[in-house]
Amino acid sequence: MNRVSVDAAAVQLFHSLADPARLEIVRLLGHGERRVVDLTGELGLAQSTVSGHLSCLRNAGLVEPHPHGRSTFYALVRPELWALLSAAEDVLAATGSPARLCPDGVGAAHAPHADAVPHAEAGHRARPDASAPATRPGQVH
């Protein structure tokens, strides 16, 4: 991979996390899969806006859709995201601007290790607590 493509991928990743609504979507999906309609209700945003944010997160490889009957659920697919967000929390705290980026109770100590979690297995859902079962539509953990 050449330097330009690596930089473009990094820019896309950080751009996907550079919006408050997308960060909130990541936090919400950290608690389990959600439909667009669920996210619109929780965020108070228009469906088209939420769909656009999900598209951005999907293009960055952070979320993926899973059809279930007539509904489509979105889930996080990159467990490494928790380590990144936890590190960002540490950097922000060190600069005097503390921020909460990870879901409650999630930090570097709770983030699944990248080598311990398969990345693209069918049915895998990244979640903040690796010991908790992956959520399915209608389930709450």
Coordinates of N, CA and C in Angstrom, one line a residue:
M1 N 0.9 -1.2 0.0 CA 0.0 0.0 0.0 C 0.9 1.2 0.0
N2 N 0.6 2.2 -0.9 CA 1.4 3.4 -0.9 C 1.0 4.4 0.1
R3 N 1.9 5.3 0.3 CA 1.7 6.3 1.4 C 0.4 7.1 1.2
V4 N 0.0 7.5 0.0 CA -1.2 8.3 -0.3 C -2.4 7.5 0.2
S5 N -2.5 6.2 -0.2 CA -3.7 5.4 0.2 C -3.8 5.2 1.7
V6 N -2.6 5.1 2.4 CA -2.7 4.9 3.8 C -3.2 6.2 4.4
D7 N -2.7 7.4 4.0 CA -3.1 8.6 4.5 C -4.6 8.8 4.2
A8 N -5.1 8.5 3.0 CA -6.5 8.6 2.7 C -7.4 7.8 3.6
A9 N -6.9 6.6 3.9 CA -7.7 5.7 4.8 C -7.7 6.3 6.2
A10 N -6.6 6.8 6.7 CA -6.6 7.5 8.0 C -7.5 8.7 8.0
V11 N -7.5 9.5 7.0 CA -8.4 10.6 6.9 C -9.8 10.2 6.9
Q12 N -10.2 9.2 6.2 CA -11.5 8.7 6.2 C -12.0 8.2 7.6
L13 N -11.1 7.5 8.2 CA -11.4 7.0 9.6 C -11.7 8.2 10.5
F14 N -10.7 9.1 10.6 CA -10.9 10.2 11.5 C -12.1 11.1 11.1
H15 N -12.3 11.3 9.8 CA -13.5 12.1 9.4 C -14.7 11.4 9.8
S16 N -14.8 10.1 9.8 CA -16.0 9.4 10.2 C -16.3 9.6 11.7
L17 N -15.3 9.9 12.5 CA -15.5 10.1 13.9 C -15.5 11.6 14.3
A18 N -15.5 12.5 13.3 CA -15.3 13.9 13.5 C -16.6 14.6 13.7
D19 N -17.7 13.9 13.8 CA -19.0 14.5 13.9 C -19.7 14.1 15.3
P20 N -20.2 15.0 16.0 CA -20.8 14.6 17.3 C -21.9 13.5 17.2
A21 N -22.7 13.6 16.1 CA -23.8 12.6 15.9 C -23.2 11.3 15.6
R22 N -22.1 11.2 14.8 CA -21.5 9.9 14.5 C -20.9 9.3 15.7
L23 N -20.3 10.1 16.6 CA -19.7 9.6 17.8 C -20.8 9.0 18.7
E24 N -21.9 9.7 18.7 CA -23.0 9.2 19.6 C -23.6 7.9 19.0
I25 N -23.6 7.8 17.7 CA -24.1 6.6 17.0 C -23.1 5.4 17.4
V26 N -21.8 5.7 17.4 CA -20.9 4.7 17.8 C -21.1 4.3 19.2
R27 N -21.3 5.2 20.1 CA -21.6 4.9 21.5 C -22.9 4.1 21.6
L28 N -23.9 4.4 20.9 CA -25.2 3.7 21.0 C -25.0 2.3 20.5
L29 N -24.3 2.2 19.3 CA -24.1 0.8 18.8 C -23.2 0.0 19.7
G30 N -22.4 0.7 20.5 CA -21.6 -0.1 21.5 C -22.4 -0.9 22.5
H31 N -23.6 -0.5 22.6 CA -24.5 -1.3 23.5 C -25.3 -2.3 22.8
G32 N -25.2 -2.4 21.4 CA -25.9 -3.4 20.6 C -26.4 -2.8 19.3
E33 N -26.8 -3.8 18.5 CA -27.4 -3.4 17.2 C -28.6 -2.5 17.3
R34 N -28.8 -1.6 16.3 CA -29.9 -0.7 16.3 C -30.4 -0.5 14.8
R35 N -31.6 -0.3 14.7 CA -32.2 0.1 13.4 C -32.1 1.6 13.2
V36 N -32.2 2.1 12.0 CA -32.2 3.5 11.7 C -33.3 4.2 12.5
V37 N -34.5 3.6 12.5 CA -35.6 4.2 13.2 C -35.3 4.3 14.7
D38 N -34.6 3.4 15.3 CA -34.2 3.4 16.7 C -33.2 4.6 16.9
L39 N -32.2 4.7 16.0 CA -31.2 5.8 16.2 C -31.9 7.2 16.0
T40 N -32.8 7.3 15.0 CA -33.5 8.6 14.8 C -34.2 9.0 16.1
G41 N -34.9 8.1 16.7 CA -35.6 8.4 18.0 C -34.6 8.7 19.1
E42 N -33.5 8.0 19.2 CA -32.6 8.3 20.3 C -31.8 9.6 20.1
L43 N -31.5 9.9 18.8 CA -30.7 11.1 18.6 C -31.6 12.3 18.3
G44 N -32.8 12.1 17.9 CA -33.7 13.3 17.6 C -33.3 13.9 16.2
L45 N -32.8 13.0 15.3 CA -32.4 13.5 14.0 C -33.3 12.9 13.0
A46 N -33.3 13.5 11.8 CA -34.1 13.0 10.7 C -33.5 11.7 10.2
Q47 N -34.4 10.8 9.6 CA -33.9 9.6 9.1 C -32.8 9.7 8.1
S48 N -33.0 10.7 7.2 CA -32.0 10.9 6.1 C -30.6 11.3 6.7
T49 N -30.7 12.1 7.8 CA -29.4 12.5 8.5 C -28.7 11.3 9.1
V50 N -29.5 10.5 9.8 CA -28.9 9.3 10.5 C -28.4 8.3 9.4
S51 N -29.2 8.1 8.3 CA -28.7 7.2 7.2 C -27.4 7.8 6.6
G52 N -27.3 9.1 6.5 CA -26.0 9.6 6.0 C -24.9 9.4 6.9
H53 N -25.1 9.5 8.2 CA -24.0 9.3 9.2 C -23.6 7.8 9.2
L54 N -24.6 6.9 9.1 CA -24.3 5.5 9.0 C -23.5 5.1 7.8
S55 N -23.9 5.8 6.7 CA -23.1 5.6 5.4 C -21.7 6.0 5.6
C56 N -21.4 7.1 6.2 CA -20.0 7.5 6.5 C -19.3 6.5 7.4
L57 N -19.9 6.1 8.4 CA -19.3 5.1 9.3 C -19.1 3.7 8.6
R58 N -20.0 3.4 7.7 CA -19.9 2.2 6.9 C -18.7 2.3 5.9
N59 N -18.6 3.4 5.3 CA -17.5 3.6 4.3 C -16.1 3.6 5.0
A60 N -16.1 3.9 6.3 CA -14.9 3.8 7.1 C -14.6 2.4 7.6
G61 N -15.6 1.5 7.4 CA -15.4 0.1 7.8 C -15.7 -0.1 9.3
L62 N -16.5 0.8 9.9 CA -16.8 0.7 11.3 C -18.1 0.1 11.6
V63 N -19.1 0.2 10.7 CA -20.4 -0.4 11.0 C -20.8 -1.2 9.7
E64 N -21.7 -2.2 9.9 CA -22.2 -2.9 8.8 C -23.7 -3.2 9.1
P65 N -24.5 -3.2 8.0 CA -25.9 -3.5 8.1 C -26.1 -5.0 8.1
H66 N -27.2 -5.4 8.8 CA -27.6 -6.8 8.9 C -29.1 -6.9 8.8
P67 N -29.6 -7.4 7.6 CA -31.0 -7.4 7.4 C -31.6 -8.5 8.3
H68 N -32.7 -8.2 8.9 CA -33.5 -9.2 9.7 C -35.0 -9.0 9.3
G69 N -35.5 -9.9 8.5 CA -36.8 -9.7 8.0 C -36.9 -8.4 7.2
R70 N -37.9 -7.6 7.5 CA -38.1 -6.3 6.8 C -37.2 -5.2 7.4
S71 N -36.5 -5.4 8.5 CA -35.7 -4.4 9.1 C -34.2 -4.6 8.9
T72 N -33.5 -3.6 8.9 CA -32.0 -3.6 8.8 C -31.4 -3.1 10.1
F73 N -30.6 -3.9 10.7 CA -29.9 -3.5 12.0 C -28.5 -3.2 11.6
Y74 N -27.9 -2.2 12.3 CA -26.5 -1.8 12.2 C -25.8 -2.2 13.4
A75 N -24.5 -2.6 13.2 CA -23.7 -3.0 14.3 C -22.3 -2.6 14.0
L76 N -21.5 -2.3 15.1 CA -20.1 -2.0 15.0 C -19.4 -3.3 14.6
V77 N -18.4 -3.2 13.8 CA -17.6 -4.4 13.4 C -16.1 -4.3 13.7
R78 N -15.7 -3.2 14.3 CA -14.2 -3.1 14.6 C -14.0 -2.9 16.1
P79 N -13.7 -4.0 16.7 CA -13.4 -4.0 18.2 C -12.3 -3.1 18.5
E80 N -11.3 -2.8 17.6 CA -10.2 -1.9 17.8 C -10.6 -0.5 18.1
L81 N -11.9 -0.2 17.7 CA -12.4 1.2 17.9 C -12.4 1.6 19.4
W82 N -12.6 0.6 20.3 CA -12.7 1.0 21.7 C -11.3 1.4 22.2
A83 N -10.2 0.8 21.7 CA -8.9 1.2 22.1 C -8.6 2.6 21.6
L84 N -9.0 2.8 20.4 CA -8.8 4.2 19.8 C -9.5 5.2 20.5
L85 N -10.8 5.0 20.8 CA -11.5 6.0 21.5 C -11.1 6.2 23.0
S86 N -10.6 5.1 23.6 CA -10.1 5.2 25.0 C -8.8 6.0 24.9
A87 N -7.9 5.8 24.0 CA -6.7 6.6 23.8 C -7.0 8.0 23.6
A88 N -8.0 8.3 22.8 CA -8.4 9.7 22.5 C -8.9 10.3 23.8
E89 N -9.7 9.6 24.6 CA -10.1 10.1 25.9 C -8.9 10.5 26.8
D90 N -7.9 9.7 26.8 CA -6.7 10.0 27.5 C -5.9 11.2 27.0
V91 N -5.8 11.3 25.7 CA -5.2 12.5 25.1 C -6.0 13.8 25.5
L92 N -7.3 13.7 25.3 CA -8.1 14.9 25.6 C -8.0 15.3 27.1
A93 N -8.0 14.3 28.0 CA -7.8 14.5 29.4 C -6.5 15.2 29.7
A94 N -5.5 14.7 29.0 CA -4.1 15.3 29.2 C -4.0 16.7 28.7
T95 N -4.8 17.1 27.8 CA -4.8 18.5 27.3 C -5.8 19.4 28.0
G96 N -6.5 18.8 29.0 CA -7.4 19.6 29.8 C -8.8 19.7 29.3
S97 N -9.1 18.9 28.3 CA -10.4 18.9 27.7 C -11.0 17.5 27.8
P98 N -11.3 17.0 29.0 CA -11.8 15.6 29.1 C -13.1 15.4 28.3
A99 N -13.2 14.2 27.7 CA -14.4 13.9 27.0 C -14.7 12.4 27.2
R100 N -16.0 12.1 27.1 CA -16.5 10.7 27.2 C -16.8 10.2 25.8
L101 N -16.0 9.4 25.2 CA -16.1 8.9 23.9 C -16.6 7.4 23.9
C102 N -16.2 6.6 24.8 CA -16.6 5.2 24.9 C -17.9 5.1 25.7
P103 N -18.7 4.0 25.4 CA -19.8 3.8 26.3 C -19.4 3.6 27.7
D104 N -20.3 3.8 28.6 CA -20.0 3.7 30.1 C -19.3 2.4 30.4
G105 N -18.3 2.4 31.2 CA -17.6 1.2 31.6 C -16.6 0.6 30.5
V106 N -16.5 1.3 29.4 CA -15.6 0.8 28.4 C -14.3 1.6 28.3
G107 N -13.2 1.0 28.3 CA -11.9 1.7 28.2 C -10.9 0.7 27.7
A108 N -9.7 1.1 27.7 CA -8.6 0.2 27.1 C -8.6 -1.1 27.8
A109 N -8.9 -1.1 29.1 CA -8.9 -2.4 29.9 C -10.0 -3.3 29.5
H110 N -11.1 -2.7 29.0 CA -12.2 -3.5 28.6 C -12.3 -3.8 27.1
A111 N -11.5 -3.1 26.3 CA -11.5 -3.3 24.9 C -11.0 -4.6 24.5
P112 N -11.7 -5.3 23.6 CA -11.2 -6.6 23.1 C -9.9 -6.4 22.4
H113 N -9.0 -7.4 22.6 CA -7.7 -7.3 21.9 C -7.9 -7.6 20.5
A114 N -7.3 -6.9 19.6 CA -7.5 -7.1 18.1 C -7.3 -8.5 17.7
D115 N -6.3 -9.2 18.2 CA -6.0 -10.5 17.8 C -6.9 -11.5 18.4
A116 N -7.6 -11.2 19.4 CA -8.5 -12.1 20.1 C -9.9 -12.2 19.5
V117 N -10.2 -11.2 18.7 CA -11.6 -11.2 18.1 C -11.5 -11.3 16.6
P118 N -12.2 -12.3 16.0 CA -12.2 -12.3 14.5 C -12.8 -11.0 14.0
H119 N -12.2 -10.5 12.9 CA -12.7 -9.2 12.4 C -13.9 -9.3 11.5
A120 N -14.0 -10.3 10.6 CA -15.0 -10.3 9.6 C -15.9 -11.6 9.7
E121 N -15.9 -12.3 10.8 CA -16.7 -13.5 10.8 C -18.2 -13.2 10.7
A122 N -18.9 -14.0 10.0 CA -20.4 -13.8 10.0 C -20.9 -13.9 11.4
G123 N -21.8 -13.0 11.7 CA -22.4 -13.0 13.0 C -21.7 -12.2 14.1
H124 N -20.4 -11.8 13.8 CA -19.7 -11.1 14.8 C -20.2 -9.7 15.0
R125 N -20.4 -9.2 16.2 CA -20.8 -7.9 16.5 C -19.8 -7.3 17.5
A126 N -19.1 -6.3 17.1 CA -18.1 -5.7 18.1 C -19.0 -5.1 19.2
R127 N -18.5 -5.2 20.4 CA -19.2 -4.6 21.6 C -18.2 -4.3 22.6
P128 N -18.6 -3.4 23.5 CA -17.6 -3.0 24.5 C -17.3 -4.1 25.5
D129 N -18.1 -5.0 25.8 CA -17.8 -6.0 26.8 C -17.8 -7.4 26.1
A130 N -16.5 -7.8 25.8 CA -16.3 -9.0 25.0 C -17.0 -10.3 25.7
S131 N -17.2 -10.2 27.0 CA -17.8 -11.4 27.7 C -19.4 -11.4 27.5
A132 N -19.9 -10.3 27.1 CA -21.4 -10.2 26.9 C -21.8 -10.8 25.6
P133 N -22.9 -11.4 25.5 CA -23.3 -12.0 24.2 C -23.6 -10.9 23.2
A134 N -23.3 -11.2 21.9 CA -23.7 -10.3 20.9 C -25.2 -10.1 20.9
T135 N -25.7 -8.9 20.7 CA -27.1 -8.7 20.7 C -27.7 -9.0 19.4
R136 N -28.9 -9.5 19.4 CA -29.7 -9.8 18.3 C -31.0 -8.9 18.4
P137 N -31.6 -8.7 17.2 CA -32.8 -7.9 17.3 C -33.8 -8.4 18.4
G138 N -34.3 -7.5 19.2 CA -35.2 -7.9 20.2 C -34.5 -8.3 21.5
Q139 N -33.2 -8.4 21.5 CA -32.5 -8.8 22.7 C -31.8 -7.6 23.3
V140 N -31.6 -7.6 24.6 CA -30.9 -6.5 25.3 C -29.9 -7.2 26.2
H141 N -28.7 -6.8 26.3 CA -27.8 -7.4 27.3 C -27.5 -6.4 28.4

